[in-house]
Amino acid sequence: MTAETAVALPALVLVLTASLWVVTIAGAQLRCVDAAQAGARAAARGEATEEVSATVLRLAPEGATVSISAGADTTRVEVIATVRPPFRSPLPPARLRAAAVAATEPGVLPTTVDTPAPPP
């Protein structure tokens, strides 16, 4: 019984650690997608770029960067984030990217802005 436990326990810890990391990445990716969609809708309506960036950064994972590009026909918002494991592990950080495009409302002026994450 002791030998089986000594062999199985490290494998179980490894599987659990990898599973938690995958769930963390999936959650962060969903946050990036939601942030990009909300930002694209807001920018397409003609909201101020600062407000759009603030909304996106509030919804995105910590340390994300935002790129907003509003054209005459479409508005595109891209969110890029690097997510690190929430615990000490040898697992690598994950770089996530999500983009959303919305039809620009008539009368909205085209802009292009890159907004880095605010300092911690």
mmCIF file with all atom_site columns, N, CA, C and O in Angstrom, residues 87-119:
data_model
loop_
_atom_site.group_PDB
_atom_site.id
_atom_site.type_symbol
_atom_site.label_atom_id
_atom_site.label_alt_id
_atom_site.label_comp_id
_atom_site.label_asym_id
_atom_site.label_entity_id
_atom_site.label_seq_id
_atom_site.pdbx_PDB_ins_code
_atom_site.Cartn_x
_atom_site.Cartn_y
_atom_site.Cartn_z
_atom_site.occupancy
_atom_site.B_iso_or_equiv
_atom_site.pdbx_formal_charge
_atom_site.auth_seq_id
_atom_site.auth_comp_id
_atom_site.auth_asym_id
_atom_site.auth_atom_id
_atom_site.pdbx_PDB_model_num
ATOM 1   N N  . PHE A 1 87  ? 0.319   29.721 -8.814  1.00 0.00 ? 87  PHE A N  1
ATOM 2   C CA . PHE A 1 87  ? 1.070   29.010 -7.787  1.00 0.00 ? 87  PHE A CA 1
ATOM 3   C C  . PHE A 1 87  ? 2.464   28.748 -8.340  1.00 0.00 ? 87  PHE A C  1
ATOM 4   O O  . PHE A 1 87  ? 2.702   28.850 -9.534  1.00 0.00 ? 87  PHE A O  1
ATOM 5   N N  . ARG A 1 88  ? 3.381   28.437 -7.477  1.00 0.00 ? 88  ARG A N  1
ATOM 6   C CA . ARG A 1 88  ? 4.750   28.141 -7.944  1.00 0.00 ? 88  ARG A CA 1
ATOM 7   C C  . ARG A 1 88  ? 4.755   26.805 -8.642  1.00 0.00 ? 88  ARG A C  1
ATOM 8   O O  . ARG A 1 88  ? 4.454   25.779 -8.040  1.00 0.00 ? 88  ARG A O  1
ATOM 9   N N  . SER A 1 89  ? 5.107   26.818 -9.897  1.00 0.00 ? 89  SER A N  1
ATOM 10  C CA . SER A 1 89  ? 5.180   25.574 -10.654 1.00 0.00 ? 89  SER A CA 1
ATOM 11  C C  . SER A 1 89  ? 6.089   25.777 -11.853 1.00 0.00 ? 89  SER A C  1
ATOM 12  O O  . SER A 1 89  ? 6.355   26.903 -12.257 1.00 0.00 ? 89  SER A O  1
ATOM 13  N N  . PRO A 1 90  ? 6.534   24.693 -12.452 1.00 0.00 ? 90  PRO A N  1
ATOM 14  C CA . PRO A 1 90  ? 7.387   24.805 -13.634 1.00 0.00 ? 90  PRO A CA 1
ATOM 15  C C  . PRO A 1 90  ? 6.590   25.065 -14.912 1.00 0.00 ? 90  PRO A C  1
ATOM 16  O O  . PRO A 1 90  ? 7.164   25.133 -15.987 1.00 0.00 ? 90  PRO A O  1
ATOM 17  N N  . LEU A 1 91  ? 5.272   25.217 -14.801 1.00 0.00 ? 91  LEU A N  1
ATOM 18  C CA . LEU A 1 91  ? 4.452   25.454 -15.980 1.00 0.00 ? 91  LEU A CA 1
ATOM 19  C C  . LEU A 1 91  ? 4.758   26.827 -16.565 1.00 0.00 ? 91  LEU A C  1
ATOM 20  O O  . LEU A 1 91  ? 4.959   27.806 -15.834 1.00 0.00 ? 91  LEU A O  1
ATOM 21  N N  . PRO A 1 92  ? 4.761   26.935 -17.891 1.00 0.00 ? 92  PRO A N  1
ATOM 22  C CA . PRO A 1 92  ? 5.099   28.212 -18.532 1.00 0.00 ? 92  PRO A CA 1
ATOM 23  C C  . PRO A 1 92  ? 3.919   29.184 -18.498 1.00 0.00 ? 92  PRO A C  1
ATOM 24  O O  . PRO A 1 92  ? 2.765   28.774 -18.401 1.00 0.00 ? 92  PRO A O  1
ATOM 25  N N  . PRO A 1 93  ? 4.193   30.485 -18.609 1.00 0.00 ? 93  PRO A N  1
ATOM 26  C CA . PRO A 1 93  ? 3.099   31.444 -18.721 1.00 0.00 ? 93  PRO A CA 1
ATOM 27  C C  . PRO A 1 93  ? 2.399   31.276 -20.072 1.00 0.00 ? 93  PRO A C  1
ATOM 28  O O  . PRO A 1 93  ? 2.991   30.777 -21.031 1.00 0.00 ? 93  PRO A O  1
ATOM 29  N N  . ALA A 1 94  ? 1.150   31.683 -20.127 1.00 0.00 ? 94  ALA A N  1
ATOM 30  C CA . ALA A 1 94  ? 0.376   31.567 -21.367 1.00 0.00 ? 94  ALA A CA 1
ATOM 31  C C  . ALA A 1 94  ? 0.111   32.973 -21.908 1.00 0.00 ? 94  ALA A C  1
ATOM 32  O O  . ALA A 1 94  ? -0.297  33.862 -21.175 1.00 0.00 ? 94  ALA A O  1
ATOM 33  N N  . ARG A 1 95  ? 0.354   33.150 -23.189 1.00 0.00 ? 95  ARG A N  1
ATOM 34  C CA . ARG A 1 95  ? 0.068   34.427 -23.850 1.00 0.00 ? 95  ARG A CA 1
ATOM 35  C C  . ARG A 1 95  ? -1.271  34.277 -24.570 1.00 0.00 ? 95  ARG A C  1
ATOM 36  O O  . ARG A 1 95  ? -1.419  33.431 -25.455 1.00 0.00 ? 95  ARG A O  1
ATOM 37  N N  . LEU A 1 96  ? -2.230  35.085 -24.173 1.00 0.00 ? 96  LEU A N  1
ATOM 38  C CA . LEU A 1 96  ? -3.585  34.989 -24.710 1.00 0.00 ? 96  LEU A CA 1
ATOM 39  C C  . LEU A 1 96  ? -3.892  36.209 -25.565 1.00 0.00 ? 96  LEU A C  1
ATOM 40  O O  . LEU A 1 96  ? -3.427  37.308 -25.295 1.00 0.00 ? 96  LEU A O  1
ATOM 41  N N  . ARG A 1 97  ? -4.711  35.987 -26.576 1.00 0.00 ? 97  ARG A N  1
ATOM 42  C CA . ARG A 1 97  ? -5.083  37.067 -27.487 1.00 0.00 ? 97  ARG A CA 1
ATOM 43  C C  . ARG A 1 97  ? -6.537  36.877 -27.892 1.00 0.00 ? 97  ARG A C  1
ATOM 44  O O  . ARG A 1 97  ? -6.960  35.767 -28.201 1.00 0.00 ? 97  ARG A O  1
ATOM 45  N N  . ALA A 1 98  ? -7.285  37.962 -27.880 1.00 0.00 ? 98  ALA A N  1
ATOM 46  C CA . ALA A 1 98  ? -8.666  37.929 -28.343 1.00 0.00 ? 98  ALA A CA 1
ATOM 47  C C  . ALA A 1 98  ? -8.945  39.226 -29.085 1.00 0.00 ? 98  ALA A C  1
ATOM 48  O O  . ALA A 1 98  ? -8.432  40.284 -28.724 1.00 0.00 ? 98  ALA A O  1
ATOM 49  N N  . ALA A 1 99  ? -9.738  39.140 -30.128 1.00 0.00 ? 99  ALA A N  1
ATOM 50  C CA . ALA A 1 99  ? -10.101 40.321 -30.907 1.00 0.00 ? 99  ALA A CA 1
ATOM 51  C C  . ALA A 1 99  ? -11.588 40.272 -31.203 1.00 0.00 ? 99  ALA A C  1
ATOM 52  O O  . ALA A 1 99  ? -12.182 39.196 -31.316 1.00 0.00 ? 99  ALA A O  1
ATOM 53  N N  . ALA A 1 100 ? -12.175 41.440 -31.309 1.00 0.00 ? 100 ALA A N  1
ATOM 54  C CA . ALA A 1 100 ? -13.586 41.559 -31.657 1.00 0.00 ? 100 ALA A CA 1
ATOM 55  C C  . ALA A 1 100 ? -13.745 42.705 -32.645 1.00 0.00 ? 100 ALA A C  1
ATOM 56  O O  . ALA A 1 100 ? -13.047 43.718 -32.563 1.00 0.00 ? 100 ALA A O  1
ATOM 57  N N  . VAL A 1 101 ? -14.682 42.538 -33.565 1.00 0.00 ? 101 VAL A N  1
ATOM 58  C CA . VAL A 1 101 ? -14.951 43.545 -34.577 1.00 0.00 ? 101 VAL A CA 1
ATOM 59  C C  . VAL A 1 101 ? -16.432 43.886 -34.521 1.00 0.00 ? 101 VAL A C  1
ATOM 60  O O  . VAL A 1 101 ? -17.281 42.998 -34.413 1.00 0.00 ? 101 VAL A O  1
ATOM 61  N N  . ALA A 1 102 ? -16.753 45.167 -34.599 1.00 0.00 ? 102 ALA A N  1
ATOM 62  C CA . ALA A 1 102 ? -18.140 45.628 -34.611 1.00 0.00 ? 102 ALA A CA 1
ATOM 63  C C  . ALA A 1 102 ? -18.298 46.659 -35.730 1.00 0.00 ? 102 ALA A C  1
ATOM 64  O O  . ALA A 1 102 ? -17.345 47.349 -36.084 1.00 0.00 ? 102 ALA A O  1
ATOM 65  N N  . ALA A 1 103 ? -19.500 46.753 -36.265 1.00 0.00 ? 103 ALA A N  1
ATOM 66  C CA . ALA A 1 103 ? -19.782 47.743 -37.298 1.00 0.00 ? 103 ALA A CA 1
ATOM 67  C C  . ALA A 1 103 ? -19.785 49.129 -36.659 1.00 0.00 ? 103 ALA A C  1
ATOM 68  O O  . ALA A 1 103 ? -20.437 49.351 -35.643 1.00 0.00 ? 103 ALA A O  1
ATOM 69  N N  . THR A 1 104 ? -19.038 50.046 -37.254 1.00 0.00 ? 104 THR A N  1
ATOM 70  C CA . THR A 1 104 ? -18.947 51.410 -36.740 1.00 0.00 ? 104 THR A CA 1
ATOM 71  C C  . THR A 1 104 ? -20.236 52.157 -37.042 1.00 0.00 ? 104 THR A C  1
ATOM 72  O O  . THR A 1 104 ? -20.738 52.121 -38.164 1.00 0.00 ? 104 THR A O  1
ATOM 73  N N  . GLU A 1 105 ? -20.749 52.829 -36.025 1.00 0.00 ? 105 GLU A N  1
ATOM 74  C CA . GLU A 1 105 ? -21.967 53.620 -36.202 1.00 0.00 ? 105 GLU A CA 1
ATOM 75  C C  . GLU A 1 105 ? -21.675 54.807 -37.127 1.00 0.00 ? 105 GLU A C  1
ATOM 76  O O  . GLU A 1 105 ? -20.563 55.334 -37.135 1.00 0.00 ? 105 GLU A O  1
ATOM 77  N N  . PRO A 1 106 ? -22.673 55.239 -37.892 1.00 0.00 ? 106 PRO A N  1
ATOM 78  C CA . PRO A 1 106 ? -22.475 56.404 -38.761 1.00 0.00 ? 106 PRO A CA 1
ATOM 79  C C  . PRO A 1 106 ? -22.097 57.639 -37.944 1.00 0.00 ? 106 PRO A C  1
ATOM 80  O O  . PRO A 1 106 ? -22.634 57.881 -36.870 1.00 0.00 ? 106 PRO A O  1
ATOM 81  N N  . GLY A 1 107 ? -21.139 58.399 -38.437 1.00 0.00 ? 107 GLY A N  1
ATOM 82  C CA . GLY A 1 107 ? -20.729 59.628 -37.786 1.00 0.00 ? 107 GLY A CA 1
ATOM 83  C C  . GLY A 1 107 ? -19.600 59.483 -36.786 1.00 0.00 ? 107 GLY A C  1
ATOM 84  O O  . GLY A 1 107 ? -19.137 60.478 -36.239 1.00 0.00 ? 107 GLY A O  1
ATOM 85  N N  . VAL A 1 108 ? -19.133 58.275 -36.532 1.00 0.00 ? 108 VAL A N  1
ATOM 86  C CA . VAL A 1 108 ? -18.039 58.059 -35.594 1.00 0.00 ? 108 VAL A CA 1
ATOM 87  C C  . VAL A 1 108 ? -16.724 58.233 -36.338 1.00 0.00 ? 108 VAL A C  1
ATOM 88  O O  . VAL A 1 108 ? -16.522 57.669 -37.404 1.00 0.00 ? 108 VAL A O  1
ATOM 89  N N  . LEU A 1 109 ? -15.817 59.042 -35.763 1.00 0.00 ? 109 LEU A N  1
ATOM 90  C CA . LEU A 1 109 ? -14.533 59.308 -36.405 1.00 0.00 ? 109 LEU A CA 1
ATOM 91  C C  . LEU A 1 109 ? -13.566 58.153 -36.186 1.00 0.00 ? 109 LEU A C  1
ATOM 92  O O  . LEU A 1 109 ? -13.466 57.625 -35.074 1.00 0.00 ? 109 LEU A O  1
ATOM 93  N N  . PRO A 1 110 ? -12.818 57.743 -37.240 1.00 0.00 ? 110 PRO A N  1
ATOM 94  C CA . PRO A 1 110 ? -11.835 56.666 -37.090 1.00 0.00 ? 110 PRO A CA 1
ATOM 95  C C  . PRO A 1 110 ? -10.672 57.062 -36.178 1.00 0.00 ? 110 PRO A C  1
ATOM 96  O O  . PRO A 1 110 ? -10.199 58.200 -36.228 1.00 0.00 ? 110 PRO A O  1
ATOM 97  N N  . THR A 1 111 ? -10.220 56.119 -35.331 1.00 0.00 ? 111 THR A N  1
ATOM 98  C CA . THR A 1 111 ? -9.054  56.325 -34.460 1.00 0.00 ? 111 THR A CA 1
ATOM 99  C C  . THR A 1 111 ? -8.285  55.020 -34.352 1.00 0.00 ? 111 THR A C  1
ATOM 100 O O  . THR A 1 111 ? -8.813  53.952 -34.599 1.00 0.00 ? 111 THR A O  1
ATOM 101 N N  . THR A 1 112 ? -7.033  55.151 -33.974 1.00 0.00 ? 112 THR A N  1
ATOM 102 C CA . THR A 1 112 ? -6.202  53.981 -33.696 1.00 0.00 ? 112 THR A CA 1
ATOM 103 C C  . THR A 1 112 ? -5.405  54.271 -32.433 1.00 0.00 ? 112 THR A C  1
ATOM 104 O O  . THR A 1 112 ? -4.684  55.254 -32.377 1.00 0.00 ? 112 THR A O  1
ATOM 105 N N  . VAL A 1 113 ? -5.553  53.410 -31.425 1.00 0.00 ? 113 VAL A N  1
ATOM 106 C CA . VAL A 1 113 ? -4.895  53.628 -30.146 1.00 0.00 ? 113 VAL A CA 1
ATOM 107 C C  . VAL A 1 113 ? -4.400  52.308 -29.593 1.00 0.00 ? 113 VAL A C  1
ATOM 108 O O  . VAL A 1 113 ? -5.095  51.300 -29.654 1.00 0.00 ? 113 VAL A O  1
ATOM 109 N N  . ASP A 1 114 ? -3.180  52.298 -29.053 1.00 0.00 ? 114 ASP A N  1
ATOM 110 C CA . ASP A 1 114 ? -2.651  51.169 -28.314 1.00 0.00 ? 114 ASP A CA 1
ATOM 111 C C  . ASP A 1 114 ? -2.540  51.615 -26.865 1.00 0.00 ? 114 ASP A C  1
ATOM 112 O O  . ASP A 1 114 ? -1.884  52.603 -26.578 1.00 0.00 ? 114 ASP A O  1
ATOM 113 N N  . THR A 1 115 ? -3.151  50.862 -25.976 1.00 0.00 ? 115 THR A N  1
ATOM 114 C CA . THR A 1 115 ? -3.139  51.219 -24.563 1.00 0.00 ? 115 THR A CA 1
ATOM 115 C C  . THR A 1 115 ? -2.460  50.126 -23.765 1.00 0.00 ? 115 THR A C  1
ATOM 116 O O  . THR A 1 115 ? -2.980  49.021 -23.688 1.00 0.00 ? 115 THR A O  1
ATOM 117 N N  . PRO A 1 116 ? -1.308  50.404 -23.162 1.00 0.00 ? 116 PRO A N  1
ATOM 118 C CA . PRO A 1 116 ? -0.669  49.398 -22.319 1.00 0.00 ? 116 PRO A CA 1
ATOM 119 C C  . PRO A 1 116 ? -1.400  49.298 -20.983 1.00 0.00 ? 116 PRO A C  1
ATOM 120 O O  . PRO A 1 116 ? -2.165  50.177 -20.614 1.00 0.00 ? 116 PRO A O  1
ATOM 121 N N  . ALA A 1 117 ? -1.133  48.237 -20.290 1.00 0.00 ? 117 ALA A N  1
ATOM 122 C CA . ALA A 1 117 ? -1.720  48.053 -18.979 1.00 0.00 ? 117 ALA A CA 1
ATOM 123 C C  . ALA A 1 117 ? -1.179  49.106 -18.022 1.00 0.00 ? 117 ALA A C  1
ATOM 124 O O  . ALA A 1 117 ? -0.033  49.527 -18.142 1.00 0.00 ? 117 ALA A O  1
ATOM 125 N N  . PRO A 1 118 ? -2.011  49.530 -17.069 1.00 0.00 ? 118 PRO A N  1
ATOM 126 C CA . PRO A 1 118 ? -1.519  50.509 -16.103 1.00 0.00 ? 118 PRO A CA 1
ATOM 127 C C  . PRO A 1 118 ? -0.485  49.870 -15.187 1.00 0.00 ? 118 PRO A C  1
ATOM 128 O O  . PRO A 1 118 ? -0.517  48.669 -14.959 1.00 0.00 ? 118 PRO A O  1
ATOM 129 N N  . PRO A 1 119 ? 0.441   50.655 -14.647 1.00 0.00 ? 119 PRO A N  1
ATOM 130 C CA . PRO A 1 119 ? 1.460   50.075 -13.754 1.00 0.00 ? 119 PRO A CA 1
ATOM 131 C C  . PRO A 1 119 ? 0.801   49.551 -12.495 1.00 0.00 ? 119 PRO A C  1
ATOM 132 O O  . PRO A 1 119 ? -0.179  50.121 -12.022 1.00 0.00 ? 119 PRO A O  1
#
